[in-house]
Coordinates of C-alpha atoms and ligand atoms in Angstrom, one line a residue:
X1 CA -2.8 -15.9 -38.3
X2 CA -1.8 -16.7 -34.8
X3 CA 1.8 -16.9 -33.7
X4 CA 3.4 -20.2 -33.1
X5 CA 4.4 -19.7 -29.5
X6 CA 3.6 -21.8 -26.5
X7 CA 0.6 -20.5 -24.6
X8 CA 1.8 -21.2 -21.1
X9 CA -0.5 -19.8 -18.4
X10 CA 1.1 -17.2 -16.1
X11 CA 0.5 -18.8 -12.6
X12 CA 1.7 -17.7 -9.2
X13 CA 3.1 -21.1 -8.2
X14 CA 5.7 -20.6 -11.0
X15 CA 7.2 -17.7 -9.0
X16 CA 8.0 -19.8 -5.9
X17 CA 9.1 -22.8 -8.0
X18 CA 11.6 -20.5 -9.8
X19 CA 12.9 -19.0 -6.6
X20 CA 13.4 -22.5 -5.1
X21 CA 15.3 -23.8 -8.2
X22 CA 17.5 -20.8 -9.0
X23 CA 17.7 -18.9 -5.7
X24 CA 17.1 -21.8 -3.4
X25 CA 19.6 -20.7 -0.7
X26 CA 18.4 -17.1 -0.6
X27 CA 16.9 -16.2 2.8
X28 CA 13.6 -15.0 4.0
X29 CA 14.2 -13.5 7.4
X30 CA 11.3 -12.7 9.7
X31 CA 10.8 -11.0 13.0
X32 CA 8.2 -13.4 14.5
X33 CA 5.3 -12.5 16.7
X34 CA 6.5 -15.1 19.1
X35 CA 9.7 -13.1 19.5
X36 CA 12.9 -14.6 17.8
X37 CA 14.2 -13.9 14.4
X38 CA 13.3 -16.8 12.0
X39 CA 15.4 -17.7 9.0
X40 CA 14.4 -19.9 6.1
X41 CA 15.3 -20.1 2.4
X42 CA 13.2 -20.0 -0.8
X43 CA 13.8 -23.8 -1.0
X44 CA 12.1 -24.2 2.5
X45 CA 9.4 -21.7 1.6
X46 CA 8.5 -23.6 -1.6
X47 CA 8.4 -26.9 0.2
X48 CA 6.2 -25.5 3.0
X49 CA 3.9 -23.7 0.4
X50 CA 3.3 -27.1 -1.1
X51 CA 2.4 -28.5 2.3
X52 CA 0.0 -25.6 2.8
X53 CA -1.6 -26.6 -0.5
X54 CA -2.0 -30.2 0.6
X55 CA -3.3 -29.1 4.0
X56 CA -6.0 -27.0 2.3
X57 CA -6.9 -29.9 0.1
X58 CA -7.4 -32.0 3.2
X59 CA -9.5 -29.3 4.8
X60 CA -11.8 -29.5 1.8
X61 CA -10.8 -26.1 0.2
X62 CA -11.7 -26.0 -3.5
X63 CA -10.8 -23.9 -6.5
X64 CA -12.1 -20.4 -5.9
X65 CA -12.7 -20.7 -2.2
X66 CA -11.6 -17.6 -0.2
X67 CA -9.0 -18.0 2.6
X68 CA -8.7 -15.1 4.9
X69 CA -5.5 -13.9 6.7
X70 CA -5.1 -11.6 9.6
X71 CA -1.3 -11.4 9.7
X72 CA 1.8 -9.3 9.7
X73 CA 4.7 -9.6 7.2
X74 CA 6.3 -12.9 7.9
X75 CA 7.4 -16.2 6.4
X76 CA 4.1 -18.0 7.2
X77 CA 2.1 -15.3 5.6
X78 CA 4.3 -15.6 2.5
X79 CA 3.8 -19.4 2.5
X80 CA 0.1 -18.7 2.4
X81 CA 0.6 -16.2 -0.5
X82 CA 2.0 -19.1 -2.6
X83 CA 0.2 -22.1 -1.1
X84 CA -3.3 -20.7 -1.2
X85 CA -3.2 -19.1 -4.6
X86 CA -1.0 -21.9 -6.0
X87 CA -3.6 -24.6 -5.2
X88 CA -6.3 -22.5 -6.9
X89 CA -8.0 -20.9 -3.8
X90 CA -8.2 -17.1 -3.3
X91 CA -6.0 -15.5 -0.6
X92 CA -8.0 -12.8 1.1
X93 CA -5.8 -10.5 3.2
X94 CA -7.9 -8.9 5.9
X95 CA -6.7 -5.5 7.3
X96 CA -6.5 -5.9 11.1
X97 CA -6.4 -2.2 11.6
X98 CA -10.0 -1.8 10.5
X99 CA -12.8 -1.7 13.1
X100 CA -14.0 -5.1 14.2
X101 CA -17.4 -4.5 12.5
X102 CA -15.7 -3.8 9.2
X103 CA -13.6 -6.9 9.4
X104 CA -16.7 -9.0 10.1
X105 CA -18.5 -7.3 7.2
X106 CA -15.6 -8.0 4.9
X107 CA -15.0 -11.6 5.9
X108 CA -18.7 -12.4 5.6
X109 CA -19.0 -10.5 2.3
X110 CA -16.0 -12.5 0.9
X111 CA -17.4 -15.7 2.4
X112 CA -14.0 -16.7 3.8
X113 CA -13.9 -20.4 4.4
X114 CA -10.9 -20.4 6.8
X115 CA -9.1 -17.6 8.5
X116 CA -5.4 -17.8 9.3
X117 CA -4.2 -15.4 12.0
X118 CA -1.1 -14.3 13.8
X119 CA -1.1 -14.6 17.6
X120 CA -1.4 -10.8 17.9
X121 CA -4.9 -11.2 16.6
X122 CA -6.1 -14.0 18.8
X123 CA -8.2 -11.7 21.0
X124 CA -9.8 -10.3 17.9
X125 CA -10.6 -13.7 16.6
X126 CA -12.1 -14.6 19.9
X127 CA -14.3 -11.5 19.7
X128 CA -15.3 -12.0 16.1
X129 CA -15.7 -15.8 15.8
X130 CA -19.4 -15.8 16.7
X131 CA -20.1 -13.2 14.0
X132 CA -18.5 -15.4 11.4
X133 CA -20.8 -18.4 11.2
X134 CA -19.7 -19.5 7.8
X135 CA -16.0 -19.8 8.6
X136 CA -15.2 -23.5 8.9
X137 CA -12.0 -23.0 10.9
X138 CA -9.6 -20.5 12.4
X139 CA -6.0 -21.4 12.1
X140 CA -3.5 -19.9 14.6
X141 CA -0.2 -19.3 12.7
X142 CA 2.1 -20.8 15.3
X143 CA 3.2 -24.1 16.7
X144 CA 1.5 -26.2 19.4
X145 CA 3.6 -24.8 22.2
X146 CA 2.4 -21.3 21.5
X147 CA -1.3 -21.9 20.9
X148 CA -3.4 -19.1 22.3
X149 CA -5.7 -19.7 25.2
X150 CA -9.0 -18.5 23.6
X151 CA -12.5 -19.7 23.6
X152 CA -13.0 -20.4 20.0
X153 CA -14.3 -23.8 18.7
X154 CA -13.1 -24.6 15.2
X155 CA -9.6 -23.6 16.3
X156 CA -6.5 -25.2 14.5
X157 CA -2.8 -25.0 14.9
X158 CA -0.9 -24.1 11.7
X159 CA 2.3 -26.0 12.4
X160 CA 0.4 -29.1 13.6
X161 CA -1.6 -29.1 10.4
X162 CA 1.6 -28.7 8.3
X163 CA 3.4 -31.5 10.2
X164 CA 0.8 -33.9 8.9
X165 CA 1.7 -33.1 5.3
X166 CA 4.6 -33.8 2.9
X167 CA 5.7 -31.5 0.0
X168 CA 5.0 -34.3 -2.5
X169 CA 2.5 -32.1 -4.4
X170 CA 2.0 -31.2 -8.1
X171 CA 0.7 -27.7 -8.5
X172 CA -2.6 -27.8 -10.5
X173 CA -2.8 -25.9 -13.8
X174 CA -5.7 -23.7 -14.7
X175 CA -6.7 -20.6 -16.7
X176 CA -4.3 -17.8 -15.9
X177 CA -7.2 -15.5 -15.5
X178 CA -8.3 -17.5 -12.4
X179 CA -8.8 -15.4 -9.3
X180 CA -5.7 -15.6 -7.0
X181 CA -6.2 -13.0 -4.2
X182 CA -8.7 -10.5 -2.9
X183 CA -8.1 -7.2 -1.1
X184 CA -10.7 -4.8 0.0
X185 CA -10.3 -1.0 -0.3
X186 CA -10.4 0.7 3.0
X187 CA -13.7 2.4 2.1
X188 CA -13.5 5.9 3.5
X189 CA -17.0 6.3 2.0
X190 CA -19.5 3.5 2.0
X191 CA -18.8 -0.2 2.5
X192 CA -15.4 -1.6 1.6
X193 CA -15.2 -3.1 -1.9
X194 CA -13.2 -6.1 -3.0
X195 CA -10.5 -6.0 -5.7
X196 CA -10.0 -9.5 -7.1
X197 CA -6.6 -10.1 -8.6
X198 CA -5.8 -12.9 -11.1
X199 CA -2.8 -15.1 -11.5
X200 CA -2.1 -13.4 -14.8
X201 CA -2.4 -9.8 -13.4
X202 CA -0.1 -10.8 -10.4
X203 CA 2.6 -12.2 -12.6
X204 CA 2.5 -9.3 -15.0
X205 CA 2.6 -6.8 -12.1
X206 CA 5.6 -8.6 -10.7
X207 CA 7.5 -8.3 -14.0
X208 CA 6.7 -4.6 -14.0
X209 CA 8.0 -4.2 -10.4
X210 CA 11.3 -5.9 -11.4
X211 CA 11.9 -3.6 -14.4
X212 CA 14.7 -1.0 -14.0
X213 CA 12.2 1.9 -14.3
X214 CA 9.7 0.1 -12.0
X215 CA 11.4 -0.7 -8.7
X216 CA 14.5 -2.3 -10.3
X217 CA 14.2 -5.4 -8.0
X218 CA 16.8 -8.0 -8.6
X219 CA 18.6 -11.0 -7.0
X220 CA 21.2 -8.5 -5.7
X221 CA 18.6 -6.9 -3.5
X222 CA 17.6 -7.4 0.1
X223 CA 14.1 -6.1 0.4
X224 CA 12.3 -5.0 3.6
X225 CA 8.6 -4.3 3.0
X226 CA 7.3 -2.2 5.9
X227 CA 4.1 -1.8 3.9
X228 CA 2.0 -4.6 5.2
X229 CA 1.1 -7.8 3.3
X230 CA -2.6 -6.9 4.0
X231 CA -2.2 -3.6 2.2
X232 CA -2.4 -4.2 -1.6
X233 CA -0.2 -7.3 -1.3
X234 CA 2.7 -5.3 0.2
X235 CA 2.8 -3.5 -3.1
X236 CA 3.4 -6.8 -4.9
X237 CA 6.9 -7.2 -3.3
X238 CA 6.5 -10.9 -2.1
X239 CA 5.7 -12.0 -5.6
X240 CA 8.3 -9.8 -7.3
X241 CA 11.0 -10.9 -4.8
X242 CA 10.4 -14.5 -5.6
X243 CA 10.4 -13.8 -9.4
X244 CA 13.9 -12.4 -9.1
X245 CA 15.3 -14.2 -6.1
X246 CA 15.7 -11.1 -3.8
X247 CA 16.3 -11.8 -0.1
X248 CA 13.3 -10.8 2.0
X249 CA 13.3 -9.3 5.4
X250 CA 9.9 -9.3 7.2
X251 CA 9.4 -6.9 10.1
X252 CA 6.5 -8.6 11.7
X253 CA 4.5 -6.5 14.2
X254 CA 7.3 -4.1 15.1
X255 CA 7.2 -1.1 12.8
X256 CA 8.7 1.6 15.0
X257 CA 11.8 3.4 13.8
X258 CA 14.3 1.6 16.1
X259 CA 13.0 -2.0 15.2
X260 CA 13.0 -1.3 11.5
X261 CA 16.4 0.4 11.6
X262 CA 17.9 -2.6 13.4
X263 CA 16.7 -5.0 10.7
X264 CA 17.9 -2.7 7.9
X265 CA 21.4 -2.8 9.3
X266 CA 21.7 -6.4 10.6
X267 CA 20.3 -7.9 7.4
X268 CA 22.1 -5.6 4.9
X269 CA 18.8 -4.3 3.4
X270 CA 19.2 -2.5 0.1
X271 CA 15.6 -1.6 -0.6
X272 CA 12.7 -0.8 1.7
X273 CA 9.1 0.3 1.0
X274 CA 6.5 2.0 3.1
X275 CA 4.1 5.0 3.6
X276 CA 5.5 8.4 4.6
X277 CA 4.3 8.0 8.3
X278 CA 6.7 5.0 8.7
X279 CA 9.6 6.9 7.3
X280 CA 8.9 9.8 9.6
X281 CA 9.4 7.5 12.5
X282 CA 12.5 5.9 11.0
X283 CA 14.1 9.3 10.1
X284 CA 13.2 10.6 13.6
X285 CA 15.1 7.7 15.2
X286 CA 18.1 7.8 12.9
X287 CA 18.4 11.6 13.4
X288 CA 18.1 11.5 17.1
X289 CA 20.7 8.8 17.5
X290 CA 23.1 10.2 14.8
X291 CA 22.9 7.0 12.7
X292 CA 23.3 6.3 9.0
X293 CA 22.2 3.7 6.6
X294 CA 25.1 1.3 5.7
X295 CA 23.5 -0.6 2.9
X296 CA 20.1 0.8 2.0
X297 CA 20.4 2.6 -1.3
X298 CA 16.8 3.2 -2.2
X299 CA 13.4 3.4 -0.6
X300 CA 10.0 3.3 -2.1
X301 CA 7.6 5.8 -0.7
X302 CA 3.9 5.7 -1.6
X303 CA 0.4 5.5 -0.3
X304 CA 0.4 9.2 0.3
X305 CA 2.5 12.0 -1.2
X306 CA 6.1 11.9 0.0
X307 CA 6.8 15.3 1.4
X308 CA 9.6 17.3 -0.3
X309 CA 11.5 17.6 3.0
X310 CA 11.5 13.8 3.4
X311 CA 12.8 13.2 -0.1
X312 CA 15.5 15.8 0.4
X313 CA 16.6 14.3 3.7
X314 CA 16.9 10.8 2.3
X315 CA 18.8 12.0 -0.8
X316 CA 21.0 14.6 0.7
X317 CA 21.7 13.5 4.3
X318 CA 21.6 9.7 3.8
X319 CA 22.4 9.1 0.2
X320 CA 19.3 7.0 -0.2
X321 CA 17.4 7.3 -3.6
X322 CA 13.7 7.9 -3.1
X323 CA 11.5 6.1 -5.5
X324 CA 8.2 8.0 -5.2
X325 CA 5.5 5.6 -6.3
X326 CA 1.8 6.0 -6.8
X327 CA -0.9 3.4 -7.2
X328 CA -3.9 2.0 -5.5
X329 CA -5.5 -1.3 -4.4
X330 CA -7.5 -1.3 -7.6
X331 CA -4.1 -1.3 -9.5
X332 CA -2.4 -4.2 -7.9
X333 CA -1.2 -1.5 -6.8
X334 CA 1.7 0.0 -8.9
X335 CA 0.9 2.7 -11.5
X336 CA 3.7 5.2 -11.7
X337 CA 7.2 5.5 -10.3
X338 CA 9.2 8.7 -9.9
X339 CA 12.6 7.7 -11.2
X340 CA 14.7 10.3 -12.9
X341 CA 15.3 10.3 -16.6
X342 CA 18.8 10.2 -18.0
X343 CA 18.6 13.9 -18.9
X344 CA 17.9 14.8 -15.2
X345 CA 21.3 13.5 -14.0
X346 CA 23.0 16.7 -14.7
X347 CA 20.4 18.9 -13.0
X348 CA 21.2 20.7 -9.7
X349 CA 19.9 19.0 -6.6
X350 CA 16.9 21.3 -6.2
X351 CA 15.7 20.7 -9.7
X352 CA 16.1 17.0 -9.3
X353 CA 13.9 17.2 -6.2
X354 CA 11.3 19.1 -8.3
X355 CA 11.1 15.9 -10.4
X356 CA 11.1 13.5 -7.5
X357 CA 8.2 15.1 -5.7
X358 CA 6.0 14.2 -8.6
X359 CA 4.4 10.8 -8.4
X360 CA 6.3 9.7 -11.5
X361 CA 5.8 8.1 -14.9
X362 CA 3.6 5.2 -16.0
X363 CA 5.3 1.8 -16.0
X364 CA 4.8 -0.1 -19.2
X365 CA 1.3 -1.6 -19.1
X366 CA -0.4 1.4 -17.4
X367 CA -2.2 3.9 -19.6
X368 CA -3.0 7.3 -18.0
X369 CA -5.2 10.1 -19.0
X370 CA -6.6 13.3 -17.3
X371 CA -10.0 14.6 -18.1
X372 CA -12.3 17.5 -17.0
X373 CA -15.7 17.2 -15.5
X374 CA -17.2 16.5 -18.9
X375 CA -14.8 13.7 -19.7
X376 CA -12.8 15.8 -22.2
X377 CA -9.0 15.0 -22.2
X378 CA -6.8 17.7 -20.9
X379 CA -3.3 18.6 -22.2
X380 CA -0.1 17.1 -20.8
X381 CA 1.4 20.5 -19.9
X382 CA 2.2 20.0 -16.2
X383 CA -0.4 22.7 -15.4
X384 CA -3.9 21.6 -16.4
X385 CA -5.3 19.2 -13.7
X386 CA -8.2 16.9 -13.9
X387 CA -9.6 13.5 -13.0
X388 CA -6.9 10.8 -13.4
X389 CA -8.1 7.7 -15.3
X390 CA -6.1 4.5 -15.8
X391 CA -6.2 1.3 -17.9
X392 CA -4.1 -1.8 -18.0
X393 CA -3.7 -5.6 -17.5
X394 CA -3.4 -5.3 -13.7
X395 CA -6.1 -2.8 -13.1
X396 CA -9.6 -3.8 -11.9
X397 CA -12.5 -4.0 -14.2
X398 CA -15.2 -4.3 -11.5
X399 CA -15.4 -4.9 -7.8
X400 CA -16.1 -8.3 -6.2
X401 CA -19.8 -9.4 -6.5
X402 CA -20.5 -6.4 -8.7
X403 CA -20.4 -3.8 -5.9
X404 CA -20.4 -0.3 -7.2
X405 CA -21.8 -1.4 -10.6
X406 CA -20.0 -0.5 -13.9
X407 CA -16.8 1.2 -13.1
X408 CA -15.1 1.6 -16.5
X409 CA -15.7 4.3 -19.1
X410 CA -16.3 3.5 -22.8
X411 CA -12.6 3.1 -23.4
X412 CA -12.2 0.8 -20.4
X413 CA -10.6 3.5 -18.2
X414 CA -11.0 3.4 -14.5
X415 CA -11.5 6.7 -12.6
X416 CA -8.9 6.7 -9.7
X417 CA -10.7 9.4 -7.8
X418 CA -7.4 11.3 -7.9
X419 CA -6.9 14.7 -9.5
X420 CA -3.6 15.1 -11.2
X421 CA -1.4 16.9 -13.8
X422 CA 0.7 15.2 -16.5
X423 CA 3.8 17.0 -17.8
X424 CA 5.3 16.7 -21.3
X425 CA 7.8 14.1 -20.0
X426 CA 4.9 12.0 -18.7
X427 CA 5.4 12.7 -15.0
X428 CA 2.1 12.7 -13.2
X429 CA 1.6 14.8 -10.1
X430 CA -1.3 14.2 -7.8
X431 CA -2.9 17.5 -6.8
X432 CA -5.7 16.0 -4.7
X433 CA -8.4 13.4 -4.3
X434 CA -11.5 14.5 -6.3
X435 CA -13.6 14.7 -3.2
X436 CA -11.0 16.7 -1.3
X437 CA -10.2 19.5 -3.7
X438 CA -11.6 22.9 -2.6
X439 CA -13.7 24.6 -5.2
X440 CA -13.3 28.3 -4.5
X441 CA -15.0 30.7 -6.8
X442 CA -14.6 28.4 -9.9
X443 CA -10.9 27.7 -9.1
X444 CA -9.6 24.5 -7.6
X445 CA -7.3 24.6 -4.6
X446 CA -5.2 21.5 -3.9
X447 CA -5.6 20.5 -0.3
X448 CA -2.4 18.4 -0.6
X449 CA -0.3 21.4 -1.8
X450 CA -1.3 23.5 1.2
X451 CA -0.8 20.6 3.6
X452 CA 2.6 19.8 2.2
X453 CA 3.7 23.4 2.6
X454 CA 2.3 23.6 6.1
X455 CA 4.3 20.6 7.4
X456 CA 7.4 22.5 6.2
X457 CA 6.6 25.2 8.7
X458 CA 8.7 24.8 11.9
X459 CA 6.6 23.6 14.8
X460 CA 3.9 21.9 12.7
X461 CA 3.7 18.1 12.9
X462 CA 0.7 17.4 10.7
X463 CA -1.9 19.4 8.9
X464 CA -5.2 18.7 7.0
X465 CA -7.0 21.1 4.8
X466 CA -10.7 20.7 4.1
X467 CA -13.4 22.7 2.3
X468 CA -15.9 24.6 4.4
X469 CA -19.0 26.2 2.8
X470 CA -18.6 29.9 2.1
X471 CA -21.4 32.4 1.0
X472 CA -19.3 34.1 -1.6
X473 CA -16.8 31.6 -2.9
X474 CA -18.9 28.4 -2.5
X475 CA -16.0 26.8 -0.6
X476 CA -12.9 28.0 1.2
X477 CA -10.1 26.1 2.9
X478 CA -9.9 25.5 6.6
X479 CA -6.7 24.1 8.1
X480 CA -6.7 21.8 11.0
X481 CA -3.1 21.4 12.4
X482 CA -1.2 19.5 15.0
X483 CA 1.8 21.2 16.7
X484 CA 5.0 19.3 17.3
X485 CA 5.5 18.4 21.0
X486 CA 6.5 21.5 22.9
X487 CA 6.1 23.8 19.9
X488 CA 4.0 26.9 20.4
X489 CA 3.7 28.0 16.7
X490 CA 0.8 30.4 16.1
X491 CA -1.8 30.7 13.3
X492 CA -0.1 33.9 12.2
X493 CA 3.3 32.2 11.9
X494 CA 1.8 29.4 9.8
X495 CA 0.1 31.9 7.5
X496 CA 3.3 33.9 7.2
X497 CA 5.2 30.7 6.2
X498 CA 2.5 29.7 3.7
X499 CA 2.4 33.2 2.1
X500 CA 6.0 32.6 1.0
X501 CA 5.0 29.3 -0.8
X502 CA 1.5 29.5 -2.2
X503 CA -0.8 32.1 -3.9
X504 CA -2.8 34.3 -1.6
X505 CA -6.2 33.1 -2.7
X506 CA -5.1 29.5 -1.7
X507 CA -4.3 30.4 1.9
X508 CA -6.6 28.8 4.4
X509 CA -9.2 31.2 5.8
X510 CA -8.6 29.9 9.3
X511 CA -6.4 27.5 11.2
X512 CA -7.5 25.4 14.1
X513 CA -5.0 23.5 16.3
X514 CA -5.9 20.1 17.6
X515 CA -4.0 17.4 19.5
X516 CA -4.4 14.8 16.9
X517 CA -5.9 14.2 13.4
X518 CA -8.1 11.2 12.5
X519 CA -6.5 8.6 10.2
X520 CA -7.8 5.7 8.1
X521 CA -6.6 2.1 8.8
X522 CA -3.9 2.6 6.2
X523 CA -2.6 5.8 7.8
X524 CA -4.2 8.4 5.5
X525 CA -6.0 11.5 6.8
X526 CA -9.6 10.7 7.4
X527 CA -11.1 13.8 5.8
X528 CA -14.7 12.6 5.8
X529 CA -14.5 12.6 9.6
X530 CA -13.0 16.1 9.7
X531 CA -15.6 17.4 7.2
X532 CA -18.3 16.0 9.5
X533 CA -16.7 17.5 12.6
X534 CA -16.3 21.0 11.1
X535 CA -19.4 21.1 8.9
X536 CA -20.9 24.0 10.9
X537 CA -17.6 25.8 11.3
X538 CA -18.0 29.6 10.9
X539 CA -15.0 31.0 9.0
X540 CA -14.0 34.5 10.0
X541 CA -14.3 35.5 6.3
X542 CA -17.9 34.3 5.9
Ligands
LIG1 P1 -6.9 2.7 0.6 O1 -6.2 3.6 1.5 O2 -8.1 3.2 0.0 O3 -6.8 1.2 0.9 P2 -5.0 2.6 -1.6 O4 -3.7 2.2 -0.9 O5 -5.5 1.9 -2.7 O6 -6.0 2.7 -0.6 O7 -4.9 4.2 -1.8 C1 -4.8 4.7 -3.1 C2 -4.8 6.2 -3.0 O8 -3.8 6.6 -2.2 C3 -4.6 6.8 -4.4 O9 -5.7 6.9 -5.2 C4 -4.0 8.1 -4.0 O10 -5.1 9.0 -3.6 C5 -3.3 7.8 -2.7 N1 -1.8 7.7 -3.0 C6 -1.1 6.6 -3.2 N2 0.1 6.8 -3.5 C7 0.3 8.2 -3.5 C8 1.4 9.1 -3.7 N3 2.6 8.7 -4.0 N4 1.1 10.4 -3.6 C9 -0.2 10.9 -3.4 N5 -1.2 10.1 -3.1 C10 -1.0 8.7 -3.2

């Protein structure tokens, strides 16, 4: 017997409709690429999203067509989030930090029909246009006065196109499982693969973000996503903010510490979100200038492990709660959040940090399990570590166009490629990426553990640990480190520091100092490149 409840589809347009009706005067503040700060309200944004939808109709965009964007966090990008998906097309956020050949590959693979771009990327569009023969038009996200002087036929002006439209538009209704947006993983190995979200998965994910044990987003918040809208939908924040009517502050292209700090203060931001690298820059600025945060009371850190020292600094020196979050593009992206449980409130500071450095507990909707190489489930004792598998209504069941084949196990679990522990309270801790762990004499060494300890050593700015072949132990760790400016820390000093924090057999067999480490487009260490670079490295112990 079925329940007698209305089966209303969960559609993305309902988020912006709700924001316009119940939080219509709440602002979206953007630092524009053109220069000035721009202010509009949810009411304006909803109206302009409808004009976007009409404009796409007029351009001949149909249900399921892909619309690419090359854009920073800003109000026009947000209009496209709602306008494109709302009219039934698929918003495809391209990552401008990728190599031009990768962007071309991805836009062609996705068969983008139009590409909308911020002025920053006008030269890139000029360079790529000839390699994108199937794109019907390139739309510069600016007004007529600021149109770029580039040699691209098929060029349009966003504001001119919008001026021709009214907001007299009825959002279409369709199956909630309809594709809504597309985001490619950065593909540190092989070609990038597309994750195709649906209206249903996006709305459910937004609800999860708003829950107290998710990111506790509400209409009382002012949210500044430093995480880009081209990186896993800015962790779903634009949708979730509309769902709860939170004010949005969009930093545009300027993500340095000073610019972000200025917005945090002038706009009374309460919640920010970004990867550790961004917070390093921000904390560096705040510390150097002797500043504090007047209104920010929590910050979401994810994308890579938040270092213990960073969490301590935010909590102790600035009174900002760190929400350590883990997830991935394939998961919309939120999987776990590191909020404390009620019973942790009475713990001493250090013990609370022990909890906060873990990547956190599953939010409702996400099932987690850890398994060994044979797929056998491992105990949740906080010690055993194995492959981390996930399942849930906002987790991919296959890449776009079937790339990568079947990706779920018999119970529909997806292998994240991460290695983790789960403790009896359900806190998950990432110990490594499967391909990065160092298999030394039958034991696994977590490269992340050693790296995190190394950056706690005075004089060390950044460190990467990779496996190097070893005749006796199969693999042994090699550390490649970058010194802080003007520091002259030695290999011996680093080893001495590490000896106090990790077991002797986990110590790197050698340390090489370099000027800089390679990173992916999303700011993660590019270990494939390091492994390639050091594949013939002779360890002193070999
Ligand atoms: P990509 O960089 O491939 O686009 P994602 O943003 O989807 O990727 O990256 C997902 C991966 O990032 C996770 O599988 C995990 O390895 C890593 N990651 C994300 N958040 C954390 C975290 N809080 N701690 C450690 N690793 C993390």
